[in-house]
Short mmCIF file of C-alpha atoms in Angstrom, two decimals:
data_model
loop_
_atom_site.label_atom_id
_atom_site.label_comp_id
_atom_site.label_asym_id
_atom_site.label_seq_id
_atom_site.Cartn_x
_atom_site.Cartn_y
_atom_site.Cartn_z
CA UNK I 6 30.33 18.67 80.28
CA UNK I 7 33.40 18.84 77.87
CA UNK I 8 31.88 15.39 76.15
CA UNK I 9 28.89 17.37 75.62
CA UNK I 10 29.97 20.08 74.50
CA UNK I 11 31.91 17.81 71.73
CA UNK I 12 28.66 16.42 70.96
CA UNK I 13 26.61 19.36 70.41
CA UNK I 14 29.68 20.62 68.13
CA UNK I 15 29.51 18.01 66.00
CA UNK I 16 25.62 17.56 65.41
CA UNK I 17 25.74 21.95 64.54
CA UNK I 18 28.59 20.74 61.87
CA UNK I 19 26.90 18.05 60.53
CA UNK I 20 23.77 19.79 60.36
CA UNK I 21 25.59 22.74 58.30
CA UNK I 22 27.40 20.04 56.38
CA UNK I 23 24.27 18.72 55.37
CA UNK I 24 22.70 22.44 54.61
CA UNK I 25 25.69 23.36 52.30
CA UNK I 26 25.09 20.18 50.34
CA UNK I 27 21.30 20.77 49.63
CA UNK I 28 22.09 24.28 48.86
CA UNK I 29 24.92 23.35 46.36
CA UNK I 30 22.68 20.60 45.06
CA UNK I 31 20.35 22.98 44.61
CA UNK I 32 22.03 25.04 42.62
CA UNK I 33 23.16 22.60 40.75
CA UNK I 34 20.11 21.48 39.75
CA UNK I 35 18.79 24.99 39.06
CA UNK I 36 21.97 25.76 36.27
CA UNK I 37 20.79 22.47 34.40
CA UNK I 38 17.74 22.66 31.25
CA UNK I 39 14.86 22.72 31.81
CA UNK I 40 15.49 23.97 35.26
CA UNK I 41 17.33 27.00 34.21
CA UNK I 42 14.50 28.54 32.44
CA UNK I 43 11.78 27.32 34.40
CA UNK I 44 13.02 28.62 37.93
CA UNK I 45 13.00 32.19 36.89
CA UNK I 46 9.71 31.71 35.96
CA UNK I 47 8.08 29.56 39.37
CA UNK I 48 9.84 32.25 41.37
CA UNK I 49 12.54 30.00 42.33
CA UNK I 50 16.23 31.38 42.80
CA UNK I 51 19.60 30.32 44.02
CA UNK I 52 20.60 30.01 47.91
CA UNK I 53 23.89 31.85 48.39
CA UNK I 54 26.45 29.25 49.42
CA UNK I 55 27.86 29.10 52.39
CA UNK I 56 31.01 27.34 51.91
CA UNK I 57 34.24 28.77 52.57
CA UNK I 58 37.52 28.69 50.66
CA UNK I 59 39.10 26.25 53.43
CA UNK I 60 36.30 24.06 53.46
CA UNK I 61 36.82 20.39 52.13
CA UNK I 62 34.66 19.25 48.87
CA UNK I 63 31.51 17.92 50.09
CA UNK I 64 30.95 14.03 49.35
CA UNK I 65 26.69 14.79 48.42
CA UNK I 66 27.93 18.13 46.52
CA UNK I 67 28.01 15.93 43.45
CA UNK I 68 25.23 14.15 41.51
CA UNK I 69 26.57 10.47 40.95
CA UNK I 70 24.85 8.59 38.13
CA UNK I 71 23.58 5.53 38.68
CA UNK I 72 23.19 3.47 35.25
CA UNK I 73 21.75 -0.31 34.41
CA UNK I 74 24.07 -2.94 33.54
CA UNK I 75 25.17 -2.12 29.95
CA UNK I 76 24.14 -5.63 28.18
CA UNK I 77 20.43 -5.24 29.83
CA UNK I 78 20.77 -2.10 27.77
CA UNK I 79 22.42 -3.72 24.58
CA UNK I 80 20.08 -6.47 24.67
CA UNK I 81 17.00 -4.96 26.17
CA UNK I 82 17.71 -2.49 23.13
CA UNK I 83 18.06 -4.82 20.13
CA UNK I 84 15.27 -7.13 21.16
CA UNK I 85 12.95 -3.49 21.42
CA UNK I 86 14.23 -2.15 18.42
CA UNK I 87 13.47 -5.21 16.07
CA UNK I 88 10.33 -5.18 18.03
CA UNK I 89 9.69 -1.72 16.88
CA UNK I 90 10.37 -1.67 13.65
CA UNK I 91 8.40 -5.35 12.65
CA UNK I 92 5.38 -3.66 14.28
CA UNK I 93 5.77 -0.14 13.19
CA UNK I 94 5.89 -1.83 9.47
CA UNK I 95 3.69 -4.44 9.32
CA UNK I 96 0.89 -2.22 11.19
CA UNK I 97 1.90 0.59 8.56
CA UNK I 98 1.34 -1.68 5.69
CA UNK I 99 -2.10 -2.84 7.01
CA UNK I 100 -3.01 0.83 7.72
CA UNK I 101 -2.26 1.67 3.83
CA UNK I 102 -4.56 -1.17 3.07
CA UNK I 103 -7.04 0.05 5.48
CA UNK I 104 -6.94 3.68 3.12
CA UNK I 105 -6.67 1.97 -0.15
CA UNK I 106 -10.51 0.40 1.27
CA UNK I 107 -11.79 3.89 2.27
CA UNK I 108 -10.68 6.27 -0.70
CA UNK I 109 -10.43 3.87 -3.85
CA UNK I 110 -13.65 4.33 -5.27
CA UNK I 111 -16.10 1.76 -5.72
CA UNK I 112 -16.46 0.85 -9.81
CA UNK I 113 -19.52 -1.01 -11.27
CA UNK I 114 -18.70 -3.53 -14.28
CA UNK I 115 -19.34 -0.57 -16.78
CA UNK I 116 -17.21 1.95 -15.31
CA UNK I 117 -14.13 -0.46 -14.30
CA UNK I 118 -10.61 1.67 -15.21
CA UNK I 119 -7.72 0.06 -15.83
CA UNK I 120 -5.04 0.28 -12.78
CA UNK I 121 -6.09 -0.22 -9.20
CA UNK I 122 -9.99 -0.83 -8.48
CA UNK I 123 -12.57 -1.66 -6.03
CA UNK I 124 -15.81 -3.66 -7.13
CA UNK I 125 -18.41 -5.29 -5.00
CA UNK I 126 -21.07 -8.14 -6.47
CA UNK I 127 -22.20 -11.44 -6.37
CA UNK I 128 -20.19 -14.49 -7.03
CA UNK I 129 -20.74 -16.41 -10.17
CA UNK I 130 -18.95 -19.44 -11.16
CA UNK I 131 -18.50 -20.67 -14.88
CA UNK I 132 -20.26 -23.70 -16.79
CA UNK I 133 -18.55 -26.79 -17.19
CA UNK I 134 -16.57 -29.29 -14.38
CA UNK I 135 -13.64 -27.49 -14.16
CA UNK I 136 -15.04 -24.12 -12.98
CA UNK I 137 -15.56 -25.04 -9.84
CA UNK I 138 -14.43 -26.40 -6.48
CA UNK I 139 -16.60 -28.98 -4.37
CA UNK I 140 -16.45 -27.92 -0.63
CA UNK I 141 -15.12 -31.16 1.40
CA UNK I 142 -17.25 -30.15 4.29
CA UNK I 143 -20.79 -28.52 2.64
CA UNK I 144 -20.40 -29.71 -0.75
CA UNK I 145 -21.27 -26.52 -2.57
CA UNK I 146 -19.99 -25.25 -5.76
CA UNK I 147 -17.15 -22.79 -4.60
CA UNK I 148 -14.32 -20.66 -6.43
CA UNK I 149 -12.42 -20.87 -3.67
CA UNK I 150 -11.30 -23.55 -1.15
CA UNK I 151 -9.20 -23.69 1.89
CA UNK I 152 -8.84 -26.91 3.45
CA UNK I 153 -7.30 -28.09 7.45
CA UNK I 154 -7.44 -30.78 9.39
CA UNK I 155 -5.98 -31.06 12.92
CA UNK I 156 -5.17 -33.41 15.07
CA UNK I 157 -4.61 -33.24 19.03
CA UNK I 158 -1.83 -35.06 20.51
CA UNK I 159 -0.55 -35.73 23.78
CA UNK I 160 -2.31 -34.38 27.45
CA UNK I 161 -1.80 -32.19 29.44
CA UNK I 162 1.28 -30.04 29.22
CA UNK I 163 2.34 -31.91 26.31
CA UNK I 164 -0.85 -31.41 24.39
CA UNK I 165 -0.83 -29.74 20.98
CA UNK I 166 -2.08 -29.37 18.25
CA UNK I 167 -0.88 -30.62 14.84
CA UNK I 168 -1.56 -29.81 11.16
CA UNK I 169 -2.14 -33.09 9.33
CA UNK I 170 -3.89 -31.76 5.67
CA UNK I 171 -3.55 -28.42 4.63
CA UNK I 172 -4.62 -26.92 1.17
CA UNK I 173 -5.99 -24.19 -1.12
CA UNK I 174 -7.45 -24.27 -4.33
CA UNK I 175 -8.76 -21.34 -6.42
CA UNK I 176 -10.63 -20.74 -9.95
CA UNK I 177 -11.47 -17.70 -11.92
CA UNK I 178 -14.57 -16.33 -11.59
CA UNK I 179 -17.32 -13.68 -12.05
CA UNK I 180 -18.26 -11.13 -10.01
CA UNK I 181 -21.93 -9.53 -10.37
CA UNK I 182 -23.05 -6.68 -10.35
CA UNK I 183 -26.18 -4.23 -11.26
CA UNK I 184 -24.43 -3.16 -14.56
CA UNK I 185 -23.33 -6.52 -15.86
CA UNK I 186 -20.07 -8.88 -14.82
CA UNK I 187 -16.19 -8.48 -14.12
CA UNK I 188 -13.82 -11.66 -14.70
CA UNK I 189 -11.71 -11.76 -11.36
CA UNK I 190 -8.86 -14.41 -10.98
CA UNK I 191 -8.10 -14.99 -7.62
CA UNK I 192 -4.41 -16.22 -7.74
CA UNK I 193 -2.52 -14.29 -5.16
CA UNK I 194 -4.93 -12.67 -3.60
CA UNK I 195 -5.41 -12.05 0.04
CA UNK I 196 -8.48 -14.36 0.91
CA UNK I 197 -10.63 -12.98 4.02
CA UNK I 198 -13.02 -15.88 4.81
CA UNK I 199 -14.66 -16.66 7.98
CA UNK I 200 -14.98 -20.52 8.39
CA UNK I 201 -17.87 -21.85 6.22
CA UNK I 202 -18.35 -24.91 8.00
CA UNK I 203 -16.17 -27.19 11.10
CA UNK I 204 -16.95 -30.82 12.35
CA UNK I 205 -14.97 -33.11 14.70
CA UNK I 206 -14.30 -36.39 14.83
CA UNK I 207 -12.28 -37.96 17.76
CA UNK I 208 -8.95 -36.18 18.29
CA UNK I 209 -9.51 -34.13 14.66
CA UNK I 210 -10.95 -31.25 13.68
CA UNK I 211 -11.98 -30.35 9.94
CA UNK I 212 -12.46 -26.85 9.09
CA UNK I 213 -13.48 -25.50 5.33
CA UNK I 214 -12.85 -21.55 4.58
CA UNK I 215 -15.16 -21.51 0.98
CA UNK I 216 -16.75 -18.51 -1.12
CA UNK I 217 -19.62 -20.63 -2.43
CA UNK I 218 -21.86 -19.65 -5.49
CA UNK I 219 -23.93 -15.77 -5.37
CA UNK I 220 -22.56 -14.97 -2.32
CA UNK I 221 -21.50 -11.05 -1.80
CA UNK I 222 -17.97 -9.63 -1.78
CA UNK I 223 -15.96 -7.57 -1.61
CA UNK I 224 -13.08 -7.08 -3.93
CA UNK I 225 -9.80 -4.74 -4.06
CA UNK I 226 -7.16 -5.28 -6.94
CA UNK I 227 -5.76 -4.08 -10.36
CA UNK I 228 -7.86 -3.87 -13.06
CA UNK I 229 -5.77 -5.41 -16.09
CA UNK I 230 -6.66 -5.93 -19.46
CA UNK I 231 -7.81 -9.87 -20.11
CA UNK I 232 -5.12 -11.09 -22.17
CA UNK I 233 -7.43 -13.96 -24.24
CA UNK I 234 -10.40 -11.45 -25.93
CA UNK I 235 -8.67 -7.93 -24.61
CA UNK I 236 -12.04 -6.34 -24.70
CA UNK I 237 -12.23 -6.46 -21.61
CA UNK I 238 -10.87 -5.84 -18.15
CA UNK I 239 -10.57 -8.47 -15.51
CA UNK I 240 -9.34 -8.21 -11.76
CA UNK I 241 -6.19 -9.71 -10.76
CA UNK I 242 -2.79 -9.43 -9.12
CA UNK I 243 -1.54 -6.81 -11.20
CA UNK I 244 1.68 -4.95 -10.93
CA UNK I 245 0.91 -1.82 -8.93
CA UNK I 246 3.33 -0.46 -6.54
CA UNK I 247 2.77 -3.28 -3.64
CA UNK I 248 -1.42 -2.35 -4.58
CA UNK I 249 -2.95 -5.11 -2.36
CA UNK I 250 -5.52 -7.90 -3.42
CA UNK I 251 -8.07 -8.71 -1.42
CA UNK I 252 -11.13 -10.67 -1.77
CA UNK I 253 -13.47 -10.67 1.48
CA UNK I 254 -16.98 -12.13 1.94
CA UNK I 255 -17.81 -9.29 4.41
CA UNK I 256 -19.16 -5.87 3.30
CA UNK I 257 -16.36 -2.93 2.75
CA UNK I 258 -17.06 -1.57 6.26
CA UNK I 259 -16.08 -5.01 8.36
CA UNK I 260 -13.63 -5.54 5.90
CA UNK I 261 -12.12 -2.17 6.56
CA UNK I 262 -12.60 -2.79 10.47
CA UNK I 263 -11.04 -5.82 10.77
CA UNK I 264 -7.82 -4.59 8.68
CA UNK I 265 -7.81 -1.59 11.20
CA UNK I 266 -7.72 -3.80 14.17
CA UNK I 267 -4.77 -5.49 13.15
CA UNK I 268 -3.30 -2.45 11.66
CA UNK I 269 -3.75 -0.78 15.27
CA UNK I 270 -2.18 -3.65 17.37
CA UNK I 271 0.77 -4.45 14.89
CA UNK I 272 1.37 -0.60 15.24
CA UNK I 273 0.95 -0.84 19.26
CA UNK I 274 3.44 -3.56 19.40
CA UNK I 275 5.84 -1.31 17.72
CA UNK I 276 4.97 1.62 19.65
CA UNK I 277 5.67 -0.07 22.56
CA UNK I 278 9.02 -1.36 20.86
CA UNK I 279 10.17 2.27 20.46
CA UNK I 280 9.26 3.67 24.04
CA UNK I 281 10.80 0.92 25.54
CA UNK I 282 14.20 1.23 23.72
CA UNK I 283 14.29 5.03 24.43
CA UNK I 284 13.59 4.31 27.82
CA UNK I 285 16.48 1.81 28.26
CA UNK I 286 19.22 4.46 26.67
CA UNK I 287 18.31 7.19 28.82
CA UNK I 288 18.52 4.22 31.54
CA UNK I 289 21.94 3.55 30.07
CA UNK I 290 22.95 7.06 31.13
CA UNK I 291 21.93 6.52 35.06
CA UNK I 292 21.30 10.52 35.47
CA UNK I 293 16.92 9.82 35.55
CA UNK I 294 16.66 13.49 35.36
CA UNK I 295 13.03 15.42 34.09
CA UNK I 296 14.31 15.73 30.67
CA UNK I 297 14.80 12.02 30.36
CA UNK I 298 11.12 11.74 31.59
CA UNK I 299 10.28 14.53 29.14
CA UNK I 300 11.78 13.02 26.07
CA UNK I 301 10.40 10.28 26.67
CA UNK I 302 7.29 11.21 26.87
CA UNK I 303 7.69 13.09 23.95
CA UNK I 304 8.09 9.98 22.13
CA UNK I 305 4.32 9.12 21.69
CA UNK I 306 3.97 12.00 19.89
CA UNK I 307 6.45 12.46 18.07
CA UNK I 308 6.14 9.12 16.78
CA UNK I 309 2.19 9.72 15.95
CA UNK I 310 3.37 12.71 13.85
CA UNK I 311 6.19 10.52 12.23
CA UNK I 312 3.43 7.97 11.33
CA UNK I 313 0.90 10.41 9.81
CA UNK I 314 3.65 12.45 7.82
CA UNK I 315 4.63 8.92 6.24
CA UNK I 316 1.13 8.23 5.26
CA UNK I 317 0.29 11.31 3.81
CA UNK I 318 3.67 11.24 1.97
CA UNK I 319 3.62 7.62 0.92
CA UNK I 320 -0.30 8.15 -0.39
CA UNK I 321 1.07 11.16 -2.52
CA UNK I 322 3.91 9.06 -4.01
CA UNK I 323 1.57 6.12 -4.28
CA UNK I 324 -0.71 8.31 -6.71
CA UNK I 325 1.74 10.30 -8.39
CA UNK I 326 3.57 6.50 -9.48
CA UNK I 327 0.15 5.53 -10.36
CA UNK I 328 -0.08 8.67 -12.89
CA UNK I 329 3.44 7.70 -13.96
CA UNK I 330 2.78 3.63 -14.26
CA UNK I 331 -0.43 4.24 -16.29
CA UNK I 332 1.60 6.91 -18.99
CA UNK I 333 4.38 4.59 -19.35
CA UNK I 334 1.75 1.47 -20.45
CA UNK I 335 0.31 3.72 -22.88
CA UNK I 336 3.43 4.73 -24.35
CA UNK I 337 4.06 0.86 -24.60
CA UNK I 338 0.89 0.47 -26.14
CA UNK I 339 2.23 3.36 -28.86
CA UNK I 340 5.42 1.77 -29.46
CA UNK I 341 3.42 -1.38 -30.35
CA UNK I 342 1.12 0.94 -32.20
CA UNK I 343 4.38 2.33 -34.32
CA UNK I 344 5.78 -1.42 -35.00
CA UNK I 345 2.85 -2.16 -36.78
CA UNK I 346 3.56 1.12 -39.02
CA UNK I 347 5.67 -0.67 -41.74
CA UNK I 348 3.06 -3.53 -42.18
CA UNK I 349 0.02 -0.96 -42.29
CA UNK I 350 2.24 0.13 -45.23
CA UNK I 351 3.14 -3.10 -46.89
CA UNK I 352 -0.65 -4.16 -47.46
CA UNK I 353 -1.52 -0.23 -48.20
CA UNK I 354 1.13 -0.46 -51.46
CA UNK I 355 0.45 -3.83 -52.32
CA UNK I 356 -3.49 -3.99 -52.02
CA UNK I 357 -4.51 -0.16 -51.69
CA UNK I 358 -2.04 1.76 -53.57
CA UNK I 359 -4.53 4.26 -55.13
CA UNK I 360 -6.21 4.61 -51.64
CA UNK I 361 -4.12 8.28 -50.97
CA UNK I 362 -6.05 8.74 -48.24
CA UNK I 363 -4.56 6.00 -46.39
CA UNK I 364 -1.44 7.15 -47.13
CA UNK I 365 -1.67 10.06 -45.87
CA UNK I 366 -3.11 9.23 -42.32
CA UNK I 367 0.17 6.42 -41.91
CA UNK I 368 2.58 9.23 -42.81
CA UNK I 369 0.90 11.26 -39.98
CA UNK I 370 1.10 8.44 -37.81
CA UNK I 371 4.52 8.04 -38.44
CA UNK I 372 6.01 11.28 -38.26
CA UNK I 373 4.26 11.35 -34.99
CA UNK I 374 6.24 8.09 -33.23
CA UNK I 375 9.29 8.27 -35.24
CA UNK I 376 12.38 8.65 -32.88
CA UNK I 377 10.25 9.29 -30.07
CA UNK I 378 10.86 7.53 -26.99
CA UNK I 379 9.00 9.31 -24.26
CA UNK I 380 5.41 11.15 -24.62
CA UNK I 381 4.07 14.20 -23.26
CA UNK I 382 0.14 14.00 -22.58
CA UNK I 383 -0.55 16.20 -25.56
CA UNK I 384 2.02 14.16 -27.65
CA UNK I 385 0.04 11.27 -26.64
CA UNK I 386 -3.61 12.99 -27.23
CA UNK I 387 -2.42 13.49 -30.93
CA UNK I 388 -0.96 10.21 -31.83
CA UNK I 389 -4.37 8.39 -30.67
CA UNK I 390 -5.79 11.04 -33.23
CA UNK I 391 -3.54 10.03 -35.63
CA UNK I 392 -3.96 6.04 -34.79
CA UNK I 393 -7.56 6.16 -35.07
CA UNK I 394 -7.75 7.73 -38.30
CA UNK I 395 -5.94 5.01 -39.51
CA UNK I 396 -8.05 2.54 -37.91
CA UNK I 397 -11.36 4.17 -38.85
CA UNK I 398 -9.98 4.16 -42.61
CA UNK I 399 -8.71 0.65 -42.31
CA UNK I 400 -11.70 -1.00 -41.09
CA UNK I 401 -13.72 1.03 -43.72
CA UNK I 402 -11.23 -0.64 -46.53
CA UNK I 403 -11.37 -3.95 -44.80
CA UNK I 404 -15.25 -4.50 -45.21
CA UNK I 405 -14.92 -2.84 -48.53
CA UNK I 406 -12.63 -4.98 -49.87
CA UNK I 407 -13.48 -8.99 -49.70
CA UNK I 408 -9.81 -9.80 -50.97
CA UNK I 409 -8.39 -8.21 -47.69
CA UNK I 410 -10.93 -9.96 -45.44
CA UNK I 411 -9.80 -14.01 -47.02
CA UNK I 412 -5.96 -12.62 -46.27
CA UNK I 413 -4.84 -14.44 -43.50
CA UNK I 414 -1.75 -12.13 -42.93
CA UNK I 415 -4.13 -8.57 -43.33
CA UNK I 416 -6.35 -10.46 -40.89
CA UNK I 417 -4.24 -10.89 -38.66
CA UNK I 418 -2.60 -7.35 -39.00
CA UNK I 419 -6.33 -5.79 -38.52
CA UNK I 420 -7.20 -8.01 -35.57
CA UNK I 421 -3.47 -7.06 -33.92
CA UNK I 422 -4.60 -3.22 -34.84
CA UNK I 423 -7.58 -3.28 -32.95
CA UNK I 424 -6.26 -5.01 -30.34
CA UNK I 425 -3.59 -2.49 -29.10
CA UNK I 426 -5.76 0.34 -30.05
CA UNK I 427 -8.79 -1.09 -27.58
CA UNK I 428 -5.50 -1.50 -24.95
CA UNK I 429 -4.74 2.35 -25.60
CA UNK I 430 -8.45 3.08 -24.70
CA UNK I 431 -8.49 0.95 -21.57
CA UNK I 432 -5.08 2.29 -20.38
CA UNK I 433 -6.47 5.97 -21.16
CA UNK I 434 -9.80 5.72 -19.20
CA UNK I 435 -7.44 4.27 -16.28
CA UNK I 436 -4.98 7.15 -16.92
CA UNK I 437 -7.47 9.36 -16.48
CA UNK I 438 -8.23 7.88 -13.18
CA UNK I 439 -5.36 7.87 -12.21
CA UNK I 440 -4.85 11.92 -12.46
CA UNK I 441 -7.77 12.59 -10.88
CA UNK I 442 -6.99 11.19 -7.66
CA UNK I 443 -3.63 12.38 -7.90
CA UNK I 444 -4.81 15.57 -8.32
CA UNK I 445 -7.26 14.85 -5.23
CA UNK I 446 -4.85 13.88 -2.93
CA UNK I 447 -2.09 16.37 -3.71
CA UNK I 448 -5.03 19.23 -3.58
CA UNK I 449 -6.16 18.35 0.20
CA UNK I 450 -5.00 19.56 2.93
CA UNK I 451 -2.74 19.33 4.54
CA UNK I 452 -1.14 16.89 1.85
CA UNK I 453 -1.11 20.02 -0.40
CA UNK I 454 1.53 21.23 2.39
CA UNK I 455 3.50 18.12 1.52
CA UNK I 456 2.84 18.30 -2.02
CA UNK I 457 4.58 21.72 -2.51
CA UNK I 458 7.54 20.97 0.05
CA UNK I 459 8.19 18.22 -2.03
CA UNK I 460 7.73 19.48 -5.76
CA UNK I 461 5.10 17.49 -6.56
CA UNK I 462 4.36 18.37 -10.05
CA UNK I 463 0.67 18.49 -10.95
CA UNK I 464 -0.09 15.98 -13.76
CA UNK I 465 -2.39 16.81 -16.92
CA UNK I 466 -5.28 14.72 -18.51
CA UNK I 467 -5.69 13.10 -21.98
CA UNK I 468 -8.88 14.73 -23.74
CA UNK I 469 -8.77 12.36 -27.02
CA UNK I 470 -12.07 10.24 -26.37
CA UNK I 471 -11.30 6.47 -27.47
CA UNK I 472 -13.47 3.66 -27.59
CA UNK I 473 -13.45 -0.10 -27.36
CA UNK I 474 -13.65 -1.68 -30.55
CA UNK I 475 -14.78 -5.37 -31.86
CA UNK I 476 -12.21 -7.36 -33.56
CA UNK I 477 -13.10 -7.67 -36.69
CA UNK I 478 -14.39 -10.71 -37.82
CA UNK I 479 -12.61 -12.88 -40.61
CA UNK I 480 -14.60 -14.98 -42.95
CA UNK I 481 -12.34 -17.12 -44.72
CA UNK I 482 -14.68 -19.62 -46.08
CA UNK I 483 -14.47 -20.20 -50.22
#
């Protein structure tokens, strides 16, 4: 009976050993966040405890941690955070591609501005033998060629395949449209071209990527000024911020859809990069409490946010460099303008000295540029003003006056003249561009939230209309 009674003493102890350690886990729990604020509000309070002074510490009173082994975290970590960030970038760099497609207008020949441009047409190759690129496989005349052969070696789990030829080869060409043509030279572009034609033979495989003769793309690039005529504007790799070029023989839409695919998985890779790594340092800690679980959850969202503030913000800083890019090349075009000030002069004394007219439209001109460095867009709307009074008067005196057209050095002067003032009036219409999307962008919302956090200073247009001239033409036949 006494043995008994022993027994049934110590299962009432442990049982109310047991009960004092819930209830001052329990309360331990409820004095931590979230729990602290949410308890009041499920209805949930704190058990009294029922622990006297004399009793000893309880060994389940305390919550013991249990962490991972700190190199799974160390390593685990590194390998998710590179992980991370190479996806998170690359997919962010596609995705700004992917927007450059659906908000950079589509221009037709005519209305091409200088700066970054969008243009769709037919392909058109130039006469002659060396305007062209035979296909190896279909034997069409192509602009551009990529060429691979492969070979499979080996069987079974040693097979694989190896690269045995490999090349690319590209030519200028023209792209047409319904308004006329646009030079494009391809160099550096990104080609996206499905496989034109594949054969096998034996253990090889021969596979030709081509953009044959009138076949439609699509093209996104700069719009630069072609340097052999500069007439014209031609579509190249220009120097745009990063602007992509890409050249696709699929219509804007699948072109824009296959960018977003990658885009999305690049960015899911580094998603999944970033939830991982803040799910091994909160493993790291051992305590797997809700607010570990909470945070990170929290991470898919916050990093969804993250992404679409950097878009927006990178978009506005994308345009407002464009605005900036496009006033500087003008007021390079200006300064070129101004150097040709004192030779403008030289033939006025020597050839036109009673012309006072003349005269009078250079001193404009250069009280205009003279110690001027940087241009505000009025600044500039005046000295185009200026410069094509002189060119309007020059031109006049230059068909007036046969002993100017034989000079070979006033020839040369007028056709240099021209020249810079048709680059002014390329680099205007692409200015003006250029502030209109700005002025888009940093209007919409909610970038016009971003815009005014971030002083984004609202940029003006130029109203001086300027035409493309001809360069004169110089007969210097007896």
């Amino acid at each position: 009976q006494k043995h008994e009674d022993e027994q049934s003493r110590r299962r009432v102890l442990g049982i109310r050993e047991d009960y004092a350690a819930a209830i001052e886990r329990t309360n331990a729990i409820l004095t931590r966040f979230p729990e602290r604020h949410l308890a009041p509000l499920w209805g949930v309070r704190a058990t009294p405890s029922i622990l006297e002074e004399e009793d000893p510490p309880l060994d389940d009173f305390e919550i013991t941690k249990s962490p991972i082994h700190p190199w799974m975290v160390w390593v685990g970590g590194a390998i998710a955070l590179v992980g991370g960030i190479l996806g998170s970038v690359s997919g962010f760099r596609r995705v700004k591609t992917k927007r450059y497609i659906e908000n950079v207008p589509t221009s037709l020949s005519t209305g091409l501005a200088y700066g970054p441009a969008e243009i769709k047409g037919k392909s058109v190759l130039y006469d002659g033998d060396n305007h062209f690129i035979q296909g190896p496989l279909t034997g069409d005349r192509c602009c551009h060629v990529r060429y691979k052969v492969t070979e499979e070696r080996g069987s079974g789990k040693d097979k694989k395949t190896v690269t045995i030829e490999h090349w690319t080869e590209q030519v200028p060409f023209l792209c047409h449209d319904t308004e006329g043509w646009t030079r494009v030279v391809p160099a550096g572009a990104e080609m996206r071209v499905d496989c034109t034609a594949h054969t096998r033979s034996g253990r090889r495989n021969y596979y030709e990527y081509s953009i044959s003769e009138d076949e439609d793309l699509y093209i996104l690039g700069s719009a630069v000024i072609e340097p052999i005529e500069g007439e014209t504007l031609q579509i190249a790799d220009g120097d745009n911020d990063g602007f992509p070029f890409l050249i696709s023989d699929k219509s804007e839409n699948d072109t824009m859809l296959r960018v977003s695919k990658g885009a999305l998985t690049k960015i899911s890779f580094g998603f999944i990069g970033i939830v991982t790594l803040v799910m091994l340092m909160f493993a790291g800690t051992g305590s797997y409490s809700p607010t570990d679980f909470m945070a990170a959850a929290l991470t898919a969202p916050a990093f969804l946010v993250f992404s679409t503030f950097i878009l927006m913000f990178n978009d506005l800083v994308f345009l407002r460099n464009r605005v900036k890019r496009a006033h500087s090349n003008i007021e390079v075009a200006l300064k070129k303008r101004f150097d040709l000030i004192p030779n403008l002069e030289s033939i006025a004394q020597s050839y036109l000295g009673h012309e006072r007219e003349l005269q009078e439209h250079l001193a404009k001109l250069r009280s205009i540029h003279k110690g001027r460095k940087k241009y505000t867009p009025d600044q500039i709307d005046s000295a185009i003003r200026a410069d094509r009074a002189v060119t309007d008067r020059m031109l006049a005196l230059f068909e007036d006056h046969p002993d100017l057209k034989g000079n070979t050095v006033t020839a040369d002067l007028m056709n240099r003249l021209v020249r810079v003032e048709n680059e002014i009036a390329l680099m205007r219409e692409g200015y003006n561009d250029s502030v209109e999307l700005y002025r888009t962008g940093s209007q919409r919302f909610p970038e016009v939230l971003l815009a005014k956090a971030f002083a984004f200073r609202d940029a003006d247009f130029l109203r001086t209309e300027l035409e493309v001239r001809k360069v004169p033409e110089v007969n210097m036949g007896p």
